[in-house]
Coordinates of C-alpha atoms in Angstrom, one line a residue:
M28 CA 148.9 180.7 99.7
A29 CA 148.4 177.3 98.7
T30 CA 144.8 176.5 97.9
S31 CA 142.4 174.6 100.2
V32 CA 141.6 170.9 99.2
F33 CA 137.8 172.5 99.2
Q34 CA 138.4 174.7 96.5
R35 CA 140.6 172.2 94.3
P36 CA 137.9 171.9 91.0
A37 CA 138.8 167.9 91.5
W38 CA 137.8 167.6 95.3
V39 CA 134.8 170.1 94.8
A40 CA 133.4 167.6 92.2
V41 CA 134.1 164.4 94.8
F42 CA 132.9 165.7 97.9
A43 CA 129.9 167.8 96.6
F44 CA 128.8 164.4 94.4
T45 CA 129.3 162.3 97.4
A46 CA 127.0 165.1 100.0
A47 CA 124.2 165.3 97.0
F48 CA 124.8 161.6 96.5
V49 CA 124.1 160.3 99.9
W50 CA 121.1 162.6 100.9
G51 CA 119.4 161.2 97.5
W52 CA 119.8 157.7 100.0
A53 CA 117.9 159.7 103.0
Y54 CA 114.4 159.6 100.8
P55 CA 113.8 155.7 101.4
L56 CA 115.9 154.8 104.5
I57 CA 113.7 157.6 106.2
K58 CA 110.7 156.3 105.2
L59 CA 111.9 152.9 105.9
G60 CA 112.7 153.9 109.2
F61 CA 109.3 154.9 110.2
A62 CA 107.7 151.6 108.6
E63 CA 110.3 149.8 111.6
F64 CA 109.9 151.8 113.8
G65 CA 106.0 151.6 113.6
I66 CA 105.5 155.5 113.2
S67 CA 102.4 155.7 110.8
E68 CA 101.3 158.9 108.9
D69 CA 99.5 160.6 111.8
M70 CA 101.9 160.1 114.6
T71 CA 103.3 163.6 114.1
G72 CA 105.2 163.9 118.2
S73 CA 107.1 160.7 116.5
K74 CA 108.1 161.9 113.4
M75 CA 109.5 164.6 115.2
L76 CA 111.4 162.6 118.0
F77 CA 112.8 160.2 115.5
A78 CA 114.2 163.2 113.4
G79 CA 115.6 165.1 116.1
I80 CA 117.3 162.1 117.8
R81 CA 118.7 161.7 113.9
F82 CA 120.2 165.4 113.8
C83 CA 121.1 165.9 117.6
L84 CA 123.1 162.7 117.5
S85 CA 124.7 163.9 114.4
G86 CA 125.6 167.1 115.5
V87 CA 127.8 165.6 119.2
I88 CA 129.5 162.9 116.6
I89 CA 130.3 166.3 114.2
L90 CA 131.7 168.6 117.5
T91 CA 133.6 165.5 119.3
V92 CA 135.3 165.4 116.1
A93 CA 136.0 168.8 115.6
K94 CA 137.2 169.0 119.4
C95 CA 139.8 166.0 118.8
T96 CA 140.9 167.4 115.7
R97 CA 142.0 170.6 117.9
R98 CA 139.3 172.7 116.1
S99 CA 138.6 176.4 117.4
F100 CA 134.8 176.3 119.3
A101 CA 136.1 180.6 119.8
F102 CA 133.6 183.0 118.4
R103 CA 135.8 185.2 116.0
D104 CA 136.0 188.8 116.6
S105 CA 135.6 190.4 113.3
A106 CA 132.1 189.1 113.9
G107 CA 130.7 191.6 116.0
S108 CA 129.5 190.9 119.9
V109 CA 129.1 186.6 121.2
T110 CA 125.1 187.4 121.8
G111 CA 124.7 188.1 118.2
S112 CA 126.7 185.3 116.8
I113 CA 125.2 183.0 119.4
L114 CA 121.9 184.4 118.3
Y115 CA 122.8 183.8 114.0
L116 CA 123.9 180.4 115.0
L117 CA 120.4 179.6 117.2
L118 CA 118.4 180.8 113.6
F119 CA 120.4 178.8 111.3
A120 CA 119.8 175.9 113.3
L121 CA 116.5 176.3 113.0
L122 CA 116.7 176.7 109.4
N123 CA 118.9 174.3 108.5
T124 CA 118.0 171.7 111.1
T125 CA 114.6 172.1 113.1
L126 CA 112.0 174.0 110.6
H127 CA 113.6 172.5 107.7
Y128 CA 113.2 168.9 108.6
A129 CA 110.2 168.8 110.7
A130 CA 108.4 170.0 107.4
F131 CA 110.4 167.3 105.7
Y132 CA 109.6 164.4 107.4
I133 CA 105.7 165.4 107.7
G134 CA 106.5 165.7 104.0
L135 CA 107.7 162.6 103.2
S136 CA 105.1 160.6 105.3
H137 CA 103.0 161.9 103.0
S138 CA 104.2 161.6 99.6
Q139 CA 106.0 159.0 98.1
G140 CA 110.1 159.5 97.9
A141 CA 110.3 159.7 94.4
R142 CA 107.8 162.5 94.0
A143 CA 109.3 164.4 97.0
A144 CA 112.7 164.1 95.8
I145 CA 112.1 165.8 92.4
L146 CA 110.2 168.4 94.7
N147 CA 112.8 169.5 96.5
S148 CA 115.2 170.4 93.6
L149 CA 113.6 173.7 94.4
S150 CA 115.8 174.4 96.9
V151 CA 118.5 175.1 94.0
F152 CA 116.6 177.2 92.1
T153 CA 115.8 179.5 95.4
L154 CA 119.5 179.0 96.5
V155 CA 120.5 180.3 93.5
I156 CA 118.0 183.5 93.2
L157 CA 118.9 184.7 96.6
A158 CA 122.3 184.1 95.8
C159 CA 122.1 186.6 93.0
V160 CA 120.0 189.5 95.6
F161 CA 122.6 189.0 98.7
F162 CA 126.1 188.7 96.9
K163 CA 127.8 190.8 94.6
S164 CA 129.7 187.5 93.0
D165 CA 126.4 185.8 92.1
Q166 CA 125.2 188.1 89.1
M167 CA 121.5 187.6 87.8
T168 CA 121.7 186.5 84.1
V169 CA 119.8 185.1 81.1
R170 CA 121.3 182.0 81.4
K171 CA 120.2 181.7 85.2
I172 CA 116.3 182.9 84.5
L173 CA 116.0 180.5 81.9
G174 CA 117.2 177.7 83.8
C175 CA 115.2 178.8 86.7
V176 CA 112.0 178.7 84.5
V177 CA 112.9 175.1 82.9
G178 CA 114.0 173.6 86.5
F179 CA 110.5 175.1 88.2
L180 CA 108.7 173.7 84.6
G181 CA 110.0 170.3 85.4
I182 CA 108.9 170.0 89.0
L183 CA 105.1 171.5 87.6
T184 CA 105.2 168.5 85.3
L185 CA 105.0 166.4 88.7
N186 CA 101.3 167.1 88.6
L187 CA 100.7 166.2 85.7
G188 CA 98.3 163.2 85.1
G189 CA 95.2 161.5 87.1
K190 CA 95.6 160.8 90.7
E191 CA 96.9 157.5 90.2
S192 CA 100.4 159.0 89.3
G193 CA 100.5 161.5 92.2
A194 CA 98.9 164.9 92.6
F195 CA 100.1 168.1 95.2
T196 CA 98.7 167.7 98.9
L197 CA 99.2 170.4 101.1
L198 CA 101.2 167.8 104.1
G199 CA 102.7 166.1 101.3
D200 CA 104.4 168.1 98.7
G201 CA 103.1 171.7 100.5
M202 CA 105.5 170.6 103.0
I203 CA 108.6 169.4 101.1
I204 CA 108.0 172.9 99.3
V205 CA 108.5 174.3 102.8
N206 CA 111.4 171.9 103.8
A207 CA 113.2 172.5 100.2
L208 CA 112.8 176.9 100.8
C209 CA 114.3 176.5 104.8
G210 CA 117.2 174.9 103.0
A211 CA 118.1 177.2 100.4
F212 CA 117.9 179.9 103.7
A213 CA 120.1 178.4 105.7
G214 CA 122.6 177.8 102.7
L215 CA 122.3 181.1 102.0
M216 CA 123.3 181.9 105.8
T217 CA 126.2 179.3 105.9
R218 CA 129.0 182.4 104.8
G219 CA 127.7 183.7 108.0
V220 CA 128.2 180.9 109.9
N221 CA 131.9 180.6 108.8
R222 CA 132.7 184.4 109.5
R223 CA 131.5 183.8 113.2
V224 CA 133.0 180.2 113.8
D225 CA 134.6 177.6 112.2
V226 CA 132.2 176.4 109.4
F227 CA 132.8 172.8 111.2
V228 CA 132.3 173.5 114.8
G229 CA 128.8 175.5 113.3
T230 CA 127.8 172.5 111.6
G231 CA 128.0 170.6 114.8
Y232 CA 125.8 173.2 117.1
S233 CA 123.3 173.7 114.1
L234 CA 122.6 169.5 113.9
G235 CA 122.9 169.5 117.7
V236 CA 120.7 172.2 118.9
G237 CA 118.2 171.9 115.7
G238 CA 118.1 168.5 116.9
A239 CA 117.4 168.9 120.3
L240 CA 114.7 171.4 119.5
L241 CA 113.0 168.5 117.3
I242 CA 113.3 166.2 120.2
I243 CA 111.2 168.3 122.6
P244 CA 108.6 169.4 121.1
G245 CA 108.2 165.7 119.7
L246 CA 107.7 164.4 123.4
L247 CA 105.4 166.9 124.7
L248 CA 103.2 165.8 121.9
G249 CA 103.8 162.1 122.8
G250 CA 106.2 161.1 120.2
S251 CA 108.0 157.6 120.8
L252 CA 109.9 155.0 118.7
P253 CA 106.6 151.9 119.4
H254 CA 108.8 149.2 117.7
T255 CA 112.5 148.7 118.1
S256 CA 114.6 146.2 116.6
L257 CA 118.0 145.9 115.1
W258 CA 117.4 147.2 111.5
G259 CA 115.6 149.8 112.6
F260 CA 118.8 151.2 114.5
V261 CA 121.0 150.1 111.3
I262 CA 118.8 152.7 109.0
L263 CA 119.1 155.0 112.1
L264 CA 122.8 155.0 112.1
L265 CA 123.0 155.3 108.1
L266 CA 120.7 158.3 108.2
I267 CA 122.9 159.8 111.1
G268 CA 126.0 159.3 108.8
I269 CA 124.1 160.8 106.2
S270 CA 123.6 163.9 108.1
T271 CA 127.3 163.8 109.3
I272 CA 129.1 163.6 106.1
G273 CA 126.3 165.8 104.1
F274 CA 126.0 168.5 106.1
A275 CA 129.9 168.6 106.8
L276 CA 131.2 168.4 102.9
Y277 CA 128.2 170.9 101.8
N278 CA 128.5 173.9 104.3
K279 CA 132.2 173.7 104.0
L280 CA 132.2 174.2 100.3
L281 CA 129.7 176.8 100.3
T282 CA 132.3 178.7 102.5
C283 CA 134.6 178.7 99.8
N284 CA 133.2 178.3 96.3
P285 CA 130.5 180.1 94.3
M286 CA 127.5 178.7 95.2
G287 CA 126.5 177.8 91.8
K288 CA 129.0 175.7 90.9
V289 CA 128.4 173.3 94.3
A290 CA 124.7 174.0 94.0
I291 CA 124.7 172.4 90.2
W292 CA 125.9 169.1 92.0
N293 CA 122.4 168.9 93.6
S294 CA 120.6 168.1 90.6
L295 CA 121.8 164.3 91.3
I296 CA 119.6 164.1 94.9
P297 CA 115.9 164.3 93.0
V298 CA 117.6 161.1 90.4
V299 CA 119.3 159.2 93.0
G300 CA 116.2 159.8 95.8
A301 CA 113.5 158.8 93.1
V302 CA 115.3 155.3 91.9
T303 CA 116.3 154.4 94.9
S304 CA 112.7 154.8 96.3
C305 CA 111.2 153.2 93.3
L306 CA 113.9 150.0 94.1
C307 CA 113.8 150.1 97.8
L308 CA 110.4 150.5 98.4
G309 CA 108.3 149.5 95.3
E310 CA 107.5 152.6 94.4
T311 CA 105.7 152.7 91.2
F312 CA 107.9 154.8 88.9
H313 CA 105.6 157.2 86.6
P314 CA 107.2 158.2 83.2
K315 CA 106.6 161.9 84.6
Y316 CA 109.5 161.5 87.1
I317 CA 112.2 161.1 83.9
L318 CA 110.7 164.0 82.3
A319 CA 110.6 166.1 86.1
A320 CA 114.1 164.5 86.7
G321 CA 115.4 165.6 83.8
M322 CA 114.1 169.2 83.3
A323 CA 115.5 169.8 87.0
A324 CA 118.9 168.7 85.7
V325 CA 118.9 170.6 82.8
G326 CA 118.0 174.0 84.6
I327 CA 120.8 173.8 87.0
Y328 CA 122.8 172.8 83.8
I329 CA 122.0 176.0 82.3
I330 CA 122.4 177.8 85.4
N331 CA 126.0 176.5 85.6
K332 CA 127.0 176.1 81.9
G333 CA 130.2 178.0 81.3
K334 CA 131.4 179.1 84.7
K335 CA 134.4 178.1 85.7

């Protein structure tokens, strides 16, 4: 059988790089969106509404493309009952979108974009550990342990220095950590999604349903978009594009490649996120960001060194 384009090394690199690069841009764009739509730190409902609109529309776009390209929406018989598959997809939507991004949007509004980008690399190391626990093809090795230790130490360096250089906060760093853990567990579930339904369709369901589950509580909490403008809608469209491209590529890659081989490219996210946040938002670029991002990248490299 011919090798899928999503399994060819050169294209895996291109697609994984693209997903990581666009995700890195989400950090400054979300904060710019908050400012443009007039969403302040204490407006939790508005944050959930903003996130929900983004992901729900992204899901609709992916499902529309799937329909136009005649992808199968049917559940696969080998996965068991239809009810079980629906419940699995619902859990995936909750982890991959609803809980994941509720925590992300709240955390990002209480933290600097550069700091959040680096801290979010925790999801890479968590996914490596979980893959070793749940998949026989991913064995725990000394290299992986060393890589995780170096990466975690890099994350800890974020808390070096005084208050002016940033310190741990529950609503800021704490929620970003929750977001990272949700992302790691969702990544682990992606192969299960592919066993139950076409992964492109499953991604659309995840974003569409997960986004709707953000919109509903957002509205119940009194959420709104206080100020609208053309630039605000442009930012929202860019974020929708990031979700559509990033998740469609990343979830497909996870289903047909070793997770570590794909995850290594996520070392770019904290670098892109930190640089773009400082450039676009005028945030102070603290020297410890270089150390933290560098150690996170080295940790991921050590984990994947020697993989074929």
